[in-house]
Amino acid sequence: MVLEIISVFFYRNKRLIFDNFNLKLKNSQIMILIGSNGIGKTTLFELIVGILEPQKGIIKINNQLIQKMFEKKRKNFTYLPHKDGLKDNLTIIENIENWNYLSASKYDFVKLKSSLDYFDLFKIKDENVGNLSQGQRKKVSLSKLILSNNLLWLLDEPFNGLDSDSIIKTKRILENHRKNGGSVLLSSHIDVKIKSSRKIVLNKLRQKRRRDICEINSWEEL
Amino acid sequence: MRIDGFFNLIKREMRICLKNSFVMISFSSFFLISILIFVFAFGSGSIDGDKLYKPIVWVLLIFSLMLISENFTNNDYADGSLKEMQFLGYSEEVIILSKGIAMWFMIMLPTFFLIPISSILFNVTFTNSVILFLNICLACPSLILISLVSSLFSIQLKNNKIIQFIIIFPFYMPIIIFTTSTTNNDIDGYIFDDNNFLILIGIFFITLPISLLTSKLIMKEINR
Amino acid sequence: MIFKFANPLRFQKFVSKYQPTLLYLSLIFLVCGLFFSFFNSPPDYMQGETVRIMYIHVPCAWFSLMIYSLIAICSLFSIVFKHTLADIISRASAPIGASFTLATLITGSIWGKPTWGTWWVWDARLTSELILFFIYLGLILITTSYEDKSKGDRYASILAVVGIVNLPIIKWSVDWWNTLHQPASISKLSSPSIDQSMLTPLFIMTISFLFFFVSVLLMRIKAEIIQRKIDVIRFNRVD
Amino acid sequence: MRYFSNFIDSGDHFTYVCLSYFIVFLILFLMFFLSYTKTKKLEKEFTLLSKNETKK
């Protein structure tokens, strides 16, 4: 099991977001999370990655608790958040290099060139990221995927703002990754079709239930 | 914590710093222009340079530290790279430490040129300016750490400047007291016998663990 | 034990029952203390009549330190156990502590005018007390400026724990540095270096201030709890 | 009583002492008054709100 989420219970800001949430991701599997805005897709990714901690429940990556993973072991997943972390006044290639250093994969210029070439970004590699359009920015952060050697990919809204051509290209990367034994968890607020993938639809928790929890929270804690 | 991860972080910060050279330029021009304003305000005739010079430089340095620290934390928070560094597994202390080192570099490099120029403008003796420079060297690390922590405190607020100043002020005060008292004692020529230099180093070793710990707590709180 | 009071309803009943009594007690002690301090205590042979300022200056200073240490303990508690009651206590007592500190500073400087000849000296103890006042201000500002209350509380508790560095500096500054401010007179309870007739008003005043502090604190905690309940009701309505 | 008459005659010192007592009690009274009014206001608001809640 690559990724395992067992009965996670999480609230924040008096708002219950996950109640007894379960998810299992196997090797060579693509899973798509579908849900409307504010349902907690980004929160789920942050829980998996270990930025947030659930009040109850267990999250495991490769059968290891995420809270107990330290720097080196954490490098076995690649997470592309919604806020891409690209610096406006650095060029594309500098941004990618920075990311490459931080994520500690080996610096390989040929690989870097090919990854940028895949989305036709190598021609404009010395352009500042601040001058790019929203879709081009997304492409820059997606090209990190080709650079990474990790088996588990966590992608937050990868298809946002892309044109149809690059959506197809992205899907091709994902399928290749699946064929090589990798697994992908991606979120989307619209329906996307990828070959042989599973879909999970996140529903809004019922109003009444949420209210109960909120009351319990504030009273018990007082 | 592997050591090359730390160097990678420093490399990243330095690269961003050098690319953001306008920050350095704006810092130095702010410094010089304010010094010039003080010179004009005192009038060209009689400036009691030795006495007024040090407090003025310290006031300017503190304000510019506050302004610059925003560039290191708030920008990273805004574009999500603070989070990115955290989930890549770098511990919060190391992130803050690397930022502090980059910021120290960014402050000290212009100061190396600014202090002599401004001391000429103020008619300050050579030894005095050397002592001031040494003081800045020793006191800056702790000031930088404190200002980084305070900018982390106010990262999620809209009108954060005032709050940052009020939070920062009580913790700046002891350092300022000791630095100014060093520079006042140098009349006899006993520069390096002074205990205050040692006290400044001691203060740095107190602030280092405390600020790293608090920054860890705060950065966990920011995401919550 | 502590969690027994954590029930807000029980706490509110407790407050509405005992809070007025505490306030009356404080008033009674205040009258007693005023009588002792004005009618039944001699002037100091060095400081003259201004020694009477000490009967309120010293308790205020004690309370400014004591309330800060209370806040710091609560903050540590809230960082470790994340219990909301600790947040509420520190939030409620910060303004009281700030007002005590302000009172200390003002009475101190009024005392300093006839004795030292100036309103203010940059002496270690005065400076550290001023720093304490600014820390209080920062705490109040940071708790009020966040939309999300729990976030503000957490930040304030971190700040309070860091600011505890200042407390020992205030307490022992008169011993560490040779300063203008006179050293503590009542450091040893067995043989204090001041006269019995001066000690009585001081202690009575302290007790009166203690009752005052506790009653106002209880009232503010009650207000804070009601505020949170209102927030919960409002929040539910929005959803 | 002897102490008190001496105290009143002390001139300058008398004003200083009275001023400081006045300021301290003013500050403490303000503290009390503000928190008292705040509590009362919140209590009123809370009863109003909870009445509306039960009606629904």
Coordinates of C-alpha atoms in Angstrom, one line a residue, chain A residues 9-213:
Chain A
F9 CA -11.1 13.0 11.9
F10 CA -10.2 16.6 11.4
Y11 CA -11.7 20.0 12.2
R12 CA -10.4 23.4 11.9
N13 CA -11.8 26.8 12.6
K14 CA -14.8 25.2 14.4
R15 CA -15.6 23.5 11.1
L16 CA -15.6 19.8 10.7
I17 CA -13.9 18.8 7.5
F18 CA -13.3 15.1 7.7
D19 CA -15.2 12.7 9.7
N20 CA -14.1 9.1 9.6
F21 CA -12.4 9.5 6.2
N22 CA -10.7 6.5 4.6
L23 CA -8.6 6.2 1.5
K24 CA -6.2 3.6 0.1
L25 CA -3.9 4.0 -2.8
K26 CA -2.1 1.0 -4.3
N27 CA 0.9 0.8 -6.6
S28 CA 0.3 1.8 -10.2
Q29 CA -3.1 3.4 -9.6
I30 CA -4.4 6.8 -10.4
M31 CA -7.0 8.3 -8.0
I32 CA -9.0 11.4 -8.7
L33 CA -10.6 13.4 -5.9
I34 CA -13.6 15.4 -7.1
G35 CA -15.4 18.0 -5.0
S36 CA -16.6 21.5 -5.1
N37 CA -14.7 24.5 -3.7
G38 CA -14.1 24.6 0.0
I39 CA -14.7 20.9 0.5
G40 CA -11.2 20.3 1.9
K41 CA -9.2 18.9 -1.0
T42 CA -6.2 21.0 -0.3
T43 CA -6.6 20.3 3.4
L44 CA -6.5 16.5 2.7
F45 CA -3.2 17.0 0.8
E46 CA -1.7 19.0 3.6
L47 CA -2.8 16.3 6.1
I48 CA -1.1 13.6 3.9
V49 CA 2.1 15.7 3.6
G50 CA 2.3 16.3 7.3
I51 CA 1.8 20.1 7.4
L52 CA -1.4 19.6 9.4
E53 CA -2.1 16.9 12.0
P54 CA -5.4 15.2 12.2
Q55 CA -7.2 15.1 15.6
K56 CA -7.8 11.4 15.2
G57 CA -6.7 8.8 12.7
I58 CA -3.6 7.5 11.0
I59 CA -2.0 8.5 7.8
K60 CA 0.7 6.2 6.4
I61 CA 3.0 6.5 3.3
N62 CA 4.8 3.3 2.4
N63 CA 3.6 1.9 5.8
Q64 CA 5.3 4.6 7.7
L65 CA 3.6 7.4 9.8
I66 CA 4.2 10.7 8.1
Q67 CA 4.9 12.5 11.4
K68 CA 7.8 10.2 12.1
M69 CA 9.4 10.7 8.7
F70 CA 12.4 12.9 8.6
E71 CA 14.0 14.8 5.8
K72 CA 15.5 12.0 3.8
K73 CA 12.5 9.7 3.9
R74 CA 10.2 12.5 3.1
K75 CA 11.8 12.8 -0.3
N76 CA 9.8 9.7 -1.5
F77 CA 6.8 11.7 -2.6
T78 CA 6.3 14.7 -4.9
Y79 CA 3.6 17.2 -3.9
L80 CA 2.6 20.1 -6.2
P81 CA 0.5 22.4 -4.1
H82 CA -1.9 24.9 -5.4
K83 CA 0.3 27.8 -4.4
D84 CA 3.2 26.8 -6.6
G85 CA 6.0 28.5 -4.6
L86 CA 7.6 30.0 -7.7
K87 CA 9.5 33.3 -7.2
D88 CA 8.3 36.0 -9.5
N89 CA 11.7 37.6 -10.0
L90 CA 13.6 34.5 -10.7
T91 CA 13.8 33.0 -14.2
I92 CA 12.1 29.7 -15.0
I93 CA 15.3 27.7 -15.0
E94 CA 16.4 29.2 -11.7
N95 CA 13.1 28.3 -10.0
I96 CA 13.4 24.7 -11.3
E97 CA 17.0 24.5 -10.1
N98 CA 16.1 25.8 -6.7
W99 CA 13.4 23.2 -6.4
N100 CA 15.8 20.5 -7.6
Y101 CA 18.3 21.5 -4.9
L102 CA 15.7 21.5 -2.2
S103 CA 14.1 18.2 -3.1
A104 CA 17.7 16.7 -3.3
S105 CA 17.3 14.9 -6.5
K106 CA 20.6 14.9 -8.4
Y107 CA 21.3 17.8 -10.6
D108 CA 21.2 16.6 -14.2
F109 CA 21.1 19.2 -16.9
V110 CA 20.0 16.9 -19.7
K111 CA 17.1 15.7 -17.7
L112 CA 16.2 19.3 -16.7
K113 CA 16.3 20.3 -20.4
S114 CA 14.1 17.5 -21.5
S115 CA 11.6 18.2 -18.8
L116 CA 11.4 21.8 -19.8
D117 CA 11.3 20.9 -23.4
Y118 CA 8.3 18.6 -22.9
F119 CA 6.0 21.7 -22.2
D120 CA 8.0 23.9 -24.7
L121 CA 9.4 26.0 -21.9
F122 CA 13.1 25.6 -22.8
K123 CA 12.9 28.4 -25.4
I124 CA 11.8 30.9 -22.7
K125 CA 13.9 29.5 -19.9
D126 CA 15.4 32.9 -19.1
E127 CA 12.1 34.6 -18.8
N128 CA 11.1 35.8 -15.3
V129 CA 8.3 33.8 -13.9
G130 CA 6.4 37.0 -13.0
N131 CA 6.0 37.7 -16.7
L132 CA 4.3 34.3 -17.4
S133 CA 0.7 33.7 -17.8
Q134 CA -1.2 31.5 -15.3
G135 CA -1.2 28.5 -17.6
Q136 CA 2.5 28.8 -18.2
R137 CA 3.2 29.0 -14.5
K138 CA 1.3 25.8 -14.1
K139 CA 3.3 24.2 -16.8
V140 CA 6.5 25.2 -15.0
S141 CA 5.4 23.5 -11.8
L142 CA 4.2 20.4 -13.7
S143 CA 7.6 20.0 -15.4
K144 CA 8.9 19.3 -11.9
L145 CA 7.1 16.0 -12.2
I146 CA 9.3 14.7 -15.0
L147 CA 12.4 15.6 -12.9
S148 CA 11.3 13.7 -9.9
N149 CA 12.1 10.0 -9.4
N150 CA 9.5 9.4 -6.7
L151 CA 6.7 6.8 -7.1
L152 CA 4.0 8.7 -5.3
W153 CA 2.7 11.9 -6.8
L154 CA 0.3 14.2 -5.0
L155 CA -1.1 16.9 -7.4
D156 CA -3.4 19.6 -6.2
E157 CA -5.6 20.9 -9.2
P158 CA -3.0 20.0 -11.9
F159 CA -5.4 20.9 -14.8
N160 CA -6.3 24.4 -13.6
G161 CA -5.8 27.0 -16.3
L162 CA -4.2 24.6 -18.8
D163 CA -5.2 24.6 -22.5
S164 CA -6.5 21.4 -24.0
D165 CA -3.2 20.6 -25.7
S166 CA -1.2 20.6 -22.4
I167 CA -4.0 18.8 -20.6
I168 CA -3.4 15.9 -23.0
K169 CA 0.3 16.1 -22.4
T170 CA -0.2 16.0 -18.7
K171 CA -2.4 13.0 -18.9
R172 CA 0.2 11.3 -21.0
I173 CA 2.8 11.8 -18.2
L174 CA 0.4 10.5 -15.6
E175 CA -0.3 7.3 -17.6
N176 CA 3.4 6.7 -18.3
H177 CA 4.0 7.1 -14.6
R178 CA 1.3 4.5 -13.8
K179 CA 2.8 2.1 -16.3
N180 CA 6.1 2.4 -14.6
G181 CA 4.5 1.4 -11.3
G182 CA 3.9 4.8 -9.8
S183 CA 0.8 6.0 -8.2
V184 CA -1.0 9.4 -8.4
L185 CA -3.5 11.1 -6.2
L186 CA -4.9 14.2 -7.9
S187 CA -7.7 16.6 -7.1
S188 CA -10.0 18.5 -9.4
H189 CA -13.1 20.5 -9.1
I190 CA -14.4 19.4 -12.5
D191 CA -14.7 15.9 -13.9
V192 CA -11.6 14.7 -15.8
K193 CA -11.2 11.4 -17.7
I194 CA -8.0 9.4 -17.3
K195 CA -7.7 5.8 -18.5
S196 CA -8.2 3.2 -15.8
S197 CA -8.4 5.6 -12.9
R198 CA -10.6 5.5 -9.8
K199 CA -12.8 8.5 -8.8
I200 CA -13.7 9.6 -5.3
V201 CA -16.3 12.2 -4.9
L202 CA -16.1 14.2 -1.7
N203 CA -19.5 15.3 -0.4
K204 CA -20.2 18.1 1.9
L205 CA -20.8 16.8 5.4
R206 CA -24.4 17.2 6.5
Q207 CA -25.3 20.6 8.1
K208 CA -26.7 19.2 11.3
R209 CA -23.8 16.9 12.0
R210 CA -21.3 19.7 11.5
R211 CA -23.2 21.9 13.9
D212 CA -23.2 19.2 16.6
I213 CA -19.5 18.8 16.3

